[in-house]
């Protein structure tokens, strides 16, 4: 077409049409981040749902005494192909050559590749069977998880000091009625203190002391010691006293442990011992909130494998039951003393009003997310999810057998 010789009205229509021809280019640029955002959210939800369902199905496997196994997504590679087209055609309702209508076309093709790797091997198995460390429990405690939920799921027993019970050991197992009820009362007592923001969980600050003859220290050695120790000279016996602050075992208390004297801290260390990393000590003293029942002792933590077994038993032979708090325990918040650490729904048909469910041997299993303990059960499952993330090793991404799904 000779644009210079075109009629003025046709020129105006063409001038209005030219900007529209660039719309496919603009749309393709907009579709790209939109498709990326949609893909990231969709894949994130899919992976999270897959892990959640694996956790639930492994609880069911533990209940049926079947092997526990996990599979992880090691890599997701999604390729997007954006195509756009544009043109013009005479309007069906007008005269040919008089009215021109733009025609746009476009398509988005997605081609994801998902690599699935079994989570297995000696390293993962050791982490699966190793008891959790006290540091991981206090890390979760500082995220404002309920201490009773943490201990009911993570602790296998409590050893109380200065009790009449032989060895003072109380197991967190409904099969052991005496031990289970005492364990529940202890954690409820700590929960009541936590609800009033009076619960501390801090490393016990200890002071180590050494006496060294002055003749054994050179001038250079003295300068080096001053960098790490508090040094004091004793003229009476011509010695140096070296003092150094070290972090002792983590202690749960109803008072600020920094207010203790060095002698009191040392006495506490002798009572609870230096302990291993999977033990966490507590000391509830009179004169502070919750001190009407002064108790002290040590919780021994479970492994992740033991937690799955404990939850699996709640599906059948070892269901939890109601335990009242000790009369000396302050009031506890409503809906914070459920019978079960995590309540499940088991039915022959897909259960309604649940977040998700799995099917095993013709029956459906789900976490109960209805009723008065819905929040507790959701928090319990979130805690289980976090504990799994603390247990699983980094999934290999290259050089391992995998299942690849391409669309």
mmCIF file of N, CA and C in Angstrom, residues 87-155:
data_model
loop_
_atom_site.group_PDB
_atom_site.id
_atom_site.type_symbol
_atom_site.label_atom_id
_atom_site.label_comp_id
_atom_site.label_asym_id
_atom_site.label_seq_id
_atom_site.Cartn_x
_atom_site.Cartn_y
_atom_site.Cartn_z
ATOM 1 N N UNK A 87 -1.393 -10.122 13.388
ATOM 2 C CA UNK A 87 -1.719 -9.839 11.992
ATOM 3 C C UNK A 87 -2.944 -8.963 11.899
ATOM 4 N N UNK A 88 -3.431 -8.778 10.699
ATOM 5 C CA UNK A 88 -4.621 -7.960 10.491
ATOM 6 C C UNK A 88 -5.469 -8.597 9.408
ATOM 7 N N UNK A 89 -6.765 -8.419 9.513
ATOM 8 C CA UNK A 89 -7.707 -8.988 8.549
ATOM 9 C C UNK A 89 -8.879 -8.041 8.365
ATOM 10 N N UNK A 90 -9.496 -8.050 7.205
ATOM 11 C CA UNK A 90 -10.682 -7.200 7.026
ATOM 12 C C UNK A 90 -11.774 -7.603 7.995
ATOM 13 N N UNK A 91 -12.429 -6.603 8.518
ATOM 14 C CA UNK A 91 -13.509 -6.869 9.450
ATOM 15 C C UNK A 91 -14.655 -7.567 8.754
ATOM 16 N N UNK A 92 -15.239 -8.620 9.341
ATOM 17 C CA UNK A 92 -16.354 -9.332 8.701
ATOM 18 C C UNK A 92 -17.565 -8.446 8.451
ATOM 19 N N UNK A 93 -17.722 -7.391 9.243
ATOM 20 C CA UNK A 93 -18.918 -6.589 9.088
ATOM 21 C C UNK A 93 -18.726 -5.340 8.259
ATOM 22 N N UNK A 94 -17.537 -5.157 7.716
ATOM 23 C CA UNK A 94 -17.318 -3.924 6.973
ATOM 24 C C UNK A 94 -16.936 -4.201 5.542
ATOM 25 N N UNK A 95 -16.652 -3.150 4.791
ATOM 26 C CA UNK A 95 -16.221 -3.285 3.418
ATOM 27 C C UNK A 95 -14.751 -3.643 3.378
ATOM 28 N N UNK A 96 -14.402 -4.533 2.486
ATOM 29 C CA UNK A 96 -13.007 -4.941 2.369
ATOM 30 C C UNK A 96 -12.151 -3.732 2.053
ATOM 31 N N UNK A 97 -11.080 -3.628 2.807
ATOM 32 C CA UNK A 97 -10.168 -2.520 2.605
ATOM 33 C C UNK A 97 -10.548 -1.280 3.363
ATOM 34 N N UNK A 98 -11.736 -1.271 3.954
ATOM 35 C CA UNK A 98 -12.160 -0.078 4.684
ATOM 36 C C UNK A 98 -11.928 -0.208 6.180
ATOM 37 N N UNK A 99 -12.224 -1.397 6.719
ATOM 38 C CA UNK A 99 -12.063 -1.617 8.153
ATOM 39 C C UNK A 99 -11.146 -2.807 8.360
ATOM 40 N N UNK A 100 -10.083 -2.624 9.097
ATOM 41 C CA UNK A 100 -9.113 -3.690 9.349
ATOM 42 C C UNK A 100 -9.135 -4.026 10.832
ATOM 43 N N UNK A 101 -9.250 -5.315 11.151
ATOM 44 C CA UNK A 101 -9.255 -5.777 12.544
ATOM 45 C C UNK A 101 -7.951 -6.510 12.844
ATOM 46 N N UNK A 102 -7.297 -6.185 13.986
ATOM 47 C CA UNK A 102 -6.065 -6.899 14.354
ATOM 48 C C UNK A 102 -6.373 -8.318 14.818
ATOM 49 N N UNK A 103 -5.449 -9.221 14.583
ATOM 50 C CA UNK A 103 -5.562 -10.613 15.026
ATOM 51 C C UNK A 103 -4.312 -10.951 15.825
ATOM 52 N N UNK A 104 -4.494 -11.415 17.083
ATOM 53 C CA UNK A 104 -3.369 -11.770 17.951
ATOM 54 C C UNK A 104 -3.449 -13.247 18.307
ATOM 55 N N UNK A 105 -2.306 -13.850 18.472
ATOM 56 C CA UNK A 105 -2.247 -15.245 18.887
ATOM 57 C C UNK A 105 -1.049 -15.473 19.790
ATOM 58 N N UNK A 106 -1.130 -16.464 20.629
ATOM 59 C CA UNK A 106 -0.014 -16.760 21.520
ATOM 60 C C UNK A 106 -0.194 -18.097 22.197
ATOM 61 N N UNK A 107 0.909 -18.656 22.664
ATOM 62 C CA UNK A 107 0.845 -19.932 23.372
ATOM 63 C C UNK A 107 2.010 -20.022 24.335
ATOM 64 N N UNK A 108 1.802 -20.781 25.407
ATOM 65 C CA UNK A 108 2.842 -21.036 26.405
ATOM 66 C C UNK A 108 2.936 -22.532 26.586
ATOM 67 N N UNK A 109 4.124 -23.085 26.372
ATOM 68 C CA UNK A 109 4.344 -24.520 26.551
ATOM 69 C C UNK A 109 5.312 -24.730 27.709
ATOM 70 N N UNK A 110 4.936 -25.611 28.631
ATOM 71 C CA UNK A 110 5.762 -25.901 29.810
ATOM 72 C C UNK A 110 6.269 -27.330 29.721
ATOM 73 N N UNK A 111 7.568 -27.505 29.968
ATOM 74 C CA UNK A 111 8.166 -28.839 29.894
ATOM 75 C C UNK A 111 9.042 -29.065 31.123
ATOM 76 N N UNK A 112 8.444 -29.530 32.253
ATOM 77 C CA UNK A 112 9.244 -29.740 33.471
ATOM 78 C C UNK A 112 9.940 -31.099 33.475
ATOM 79 N N UNK A 113 11.108 -31.125 34.104
ATOM 80 C CA UNK A 113 11.829 -32.373 34.367
ATOM 81 C C UNK A 113 12.078 -32.458 35.868
ATOM 82 N N UNK A 114 11.539 -33.482 36.510
ATOM 83 C CA UNK A 114 11.607 -33.628 37.967
ATOM 84 C C UNK A 114 12.419 -34.870 38.298
ATOM 85 N N UNK A 115 13.462 -34.687 39.111
ATOM 86 C CA UNK A 115 14.311 -35.806 39.524
ATOM 87 C C UNK A 115 13.963 -36.218 40.948
ATOM 88 N N UNK A 116 13.675 -37.501 41.138
ATOM 89 C CA UNK A 116 13.288 -38.045 42.442
ATOM 90 C C UNK A 116 14.356 -39.024 42.898
ATOM 91 N N UNK A 117 14.844 -38.821 44.123
ATOM 92 C CA UNK A 117 15.946 -39.629 44.643
ATOM 93 C C UNK A 117 15.529 -40.283 45.962
ATOM 94 N N UNK A 118 15.721 -41.582 46.136
ATOM 95 C CA UNK A 118 15.479 -42.210 47.441
ATOM 96 C C UNK A 118 16.431 -41.634 48.491
ATOM 97 N N UNK A 119 15.903 -41.314 49.670
ATOM 98 C CA UNK A 119 16.731 -40.829 50.779
ATOM 99 C C UNK A 119 17.131 -42.045 51.606
ATOM 100 N N UNK A 120 18.346 -42.478 51.457
ATOM 101 C CA UNK A 120 18.799 -43.686 52.133
ATOM 102 C C UNK A 120 20.302 -43.629 52.291
ATOM 103 N N UNK A 121 20.873 -44.677 52.828
ATOM 104 C CA UNK A 121 22.306 -44.726 53.040
ATOM 105 C C UNK A 121 22.656 -44.660 54.517
ATOM 106 N N UNK A 122 23.914 -44.926 54.803
ATOM 107 C CA UNK A 122 24.363 -45.010 56.192
ATOM 108 C C UNK A 122 24.236 -43.679 56.923
ATOM 109 N N UNK A 123 24.603 -42.588 56.263
ATOM 110 C CA UNK A 123 24.563 -41.287 56.934
ATOM 111 C C UNK A 123 23.142 -40.916 57.344
ATOM 112 N N UNK A 124 22.192 -41.072 56.410
ATOM 113 C CA UNK A 124 20.809 -40.736 56.747
ATOM 114 C C UNK A 124 20.263 -41.679 57.817
ATOM 115 N N UNK A 125 20.606 -42.963 57.741
ATOM 116 C CA UNK A 125 20.119 -43.921 58.730
ATOM 117 C C UNK A 125 20.630 -43.577 60.122
ATOM 118 N N UNK A 126 21.891 -43.154 60.208
ATOM 119 C CA UNK A 126 22.428 -42.749 61.516
ATOM 120 C C UNK A 126 21.681 -41.540 62.064
ATOM 121 N N UNK A 127 21.401 -40.586 61.194
ATOM 122 C CA UNK A 127 20.664 -39.400 61.644
ATOM 123 C C UNK A 127 19.233 -39.768 62.022
ATOM 124 N N UNK A 128 18.663 -40.749 61.335
ATOM 125 C CA UNK A 128 17.306 -41.197 61.631
ATOM 126 C C UNK A 128 17.234 -41.860 63.003
ATOM 127 N N UNK A 129 18.307 -42.558 63.379
ATOM 128 C CA UNK A 129 18.309 -43.312 64.636
ATOM 129 C C UNK A 129 18.940 -42.550 65.797
ATOM 130 N N UNK A 130 19.648 -41.454 65.514
ATOM 131 C CA UNK A 130 20.334 -40.702 66.573
ATOM 132 C C UNK A 130 19.340 -39.835 67.335
ATOM 133 N N UNK A 131 19.386 -39.840 68.670
ATOM 134 C CA UNK A 131 18.500 -38.962 69.438
ATOM 135 C C UNK A 131 18.759 -37.494 69.105
ATOM 136 N N UNK A 132 17.710 -36.690 69.174
ATOM 137 C CA UNK A 132 17.871 -35.261 68.935
ATOM 138 C C UNK A 132 18.720 -34.635 70.038
ATOM 139 N N UNK A 133 19.420 -33.582 69.695
ATOM 140 C CA UNK A 133 20.261 -32.895 70.676
ATOM 141 C C UNK A 133 19.447 -31.847 71.421
ATOM 142 N N UNK A 134 19.933 -31.497 72.591
ATOM 143 C CA UNK A 134 19.262 -30.477 73.399
ATOM 144 C C UNK A 134 19.233 -29.131 72.681
ATOM 145 N N UNK A 135 20.233 -28.855 71.839
ATOM 146 C CA UNK A 135 20.267 -27.582 71.117
ATOM 147 C C UNK A 135 19.080 -27.458 70.159
ATOM 148 N N UNK A 136 18.685 -28.574 69.531
ATOM 149 C CA UNK A 136 17.558 -28.520 68.600
ATOM 150 C C UNK A 136 16.248 -28.299 69.341
ATOM 151 N N UNK A 137 16.111 -28.886 70.518
ATOM 152 C CA UNK A 137 14.892 -28.663 71.287
ATOM 153 C C UNK A 137 14.797 -27.205 71.725
ATOM 154 N N UNK A 138 15.884 -26.620 72.221
ATOM 155 C CA UNK A 138 15.827 -25.226 72.661
ATOM 156 C C UNK A 138 15.640 -24.285 71.479
ATOM 157 N N UNK A 139 16.177 -24.646 70.303
ATOM 158 C CA UNK A 139 15.940 -23.836 69.111
ATOM 159 C C UNK A 139 14.453 -23.754 68.798
ATOM 160 N N UNK A 140 13.759 -24.882 68.883
ATOM 161 C CA UNK A 140 12.319 -24.898 68.645
ATOM 162 C C UNK A 140 11.561 -24.213 69.778
ATOM 163 N N UNK A 141 12.070 -24.337 70.979
ATOM 164 C CA UNK A 141 11.421 -23.695 72.121
ATOM 165 C C UNK A 141 11.437 -22.180 71.967
ATOM 166 N N UNK A 142 12.495 -21.671 71.382
ATOM 167 C CA UNK A 142 12.596 -20.219 71.180
ATOM 168 C C UNK A 142 11.748 -19.738 70.007
ATOM 169 N N UNK A 143 11.197 -20.674 69.243
ATOM 170 C CA UNK A 143 10.234 -20.302 68.199
ATOM 171 C C UNK A 143 8.809 -20.279 68.743
ATOM 172 N N UNK A 144 8.692 -20.372 70.072
ATOM 173 C CA UNK A 144 7.417 -20.287 70.771
ATOM 174 C C UNK A 144 6.543 -21.518 70.567
ATOM 175 N N UNK A 145 7.155 -22.677 70.306
ATOM 176 C CA UNK A 145 6.400 -23.921 70.379
ATOM 177 C C UNK A 145 6.083 -24.206 71.849
ATOM 178 N N UNK A 146 4.935 -24.822 72.093
ATOM 179 C CA UNK A 146 4.581 -25.185 73.465
ATOM 180 C C UNK A 146 5.568 -26.219 73.983
ATOM 181 N N UNK A 147 6.068 -25.991 75.198
ATOM 182 C CA UNK A 147 7.061 -26.906 75.747
ATOM 183 C C UNK A 147 6.457 -28.283 75.984
ATOM 184 N N UNK A 148 5.160 -28.342 76.317
ATOM 185 C CA UNK A 148 4.551 -29.651 76.532
ATOM 186 C C UNK A 148 4.413 -30.412 75.217
ATOM 187 N N UNK A 149 4.110 -29.716 74.122
ATOM 188 C CA UNK A 149 4.059 -30.376 72.814
ATOM 189 C C UNK A 149 5.443 -30.877 72.415
ATOM 190 N N UNK A 150 6.460 -30.045 72.602
ATOM 191 C CA UNK A 150 7.825 -30.441 72.259
ATOM 192 C C UNK A 150 8.243 -31.695 73.027
ATOM 193 N N UNK A 151 8.015 -31.689 74.335
ATOM 194 C CA UNK A 151 8.494 -32.798 75.157
ATOM 195 C C UNK A 151 7.639 -34.043 74.983
ATOM 196 N N UNK A 152 6.339 -33.892 74.779
ATOM 197 C CA UNK A 152 5.502 -35.078 74.558
ATOM 198 C C UNK A 152 5.897 -35.795 73.276
ATOM 199 N N UNK A 153 6.351 -35.033 72.267
ATOM 200 C CA UNK A 153 6.755 -35.666 71.024
ATOM 201 C C UNK A 153 8.220 -36.098 71.050
ATOM 202 N N UNK A 154 9.107 -35.270 71.620
ATOM 203 C CA UNK A 154 10.549 -35.496 71.473
ATOM 204 C C UNK A 154 11.185 -36.273 72.617
ATOM 205 N N UNK A 155 10.580 -36.298 73.799
ATOM 206 C CA UNK A 155 11.207 -36.934 74.959
ATOM 207 C C UNK A 155 10.644 -38.334 75.173
#
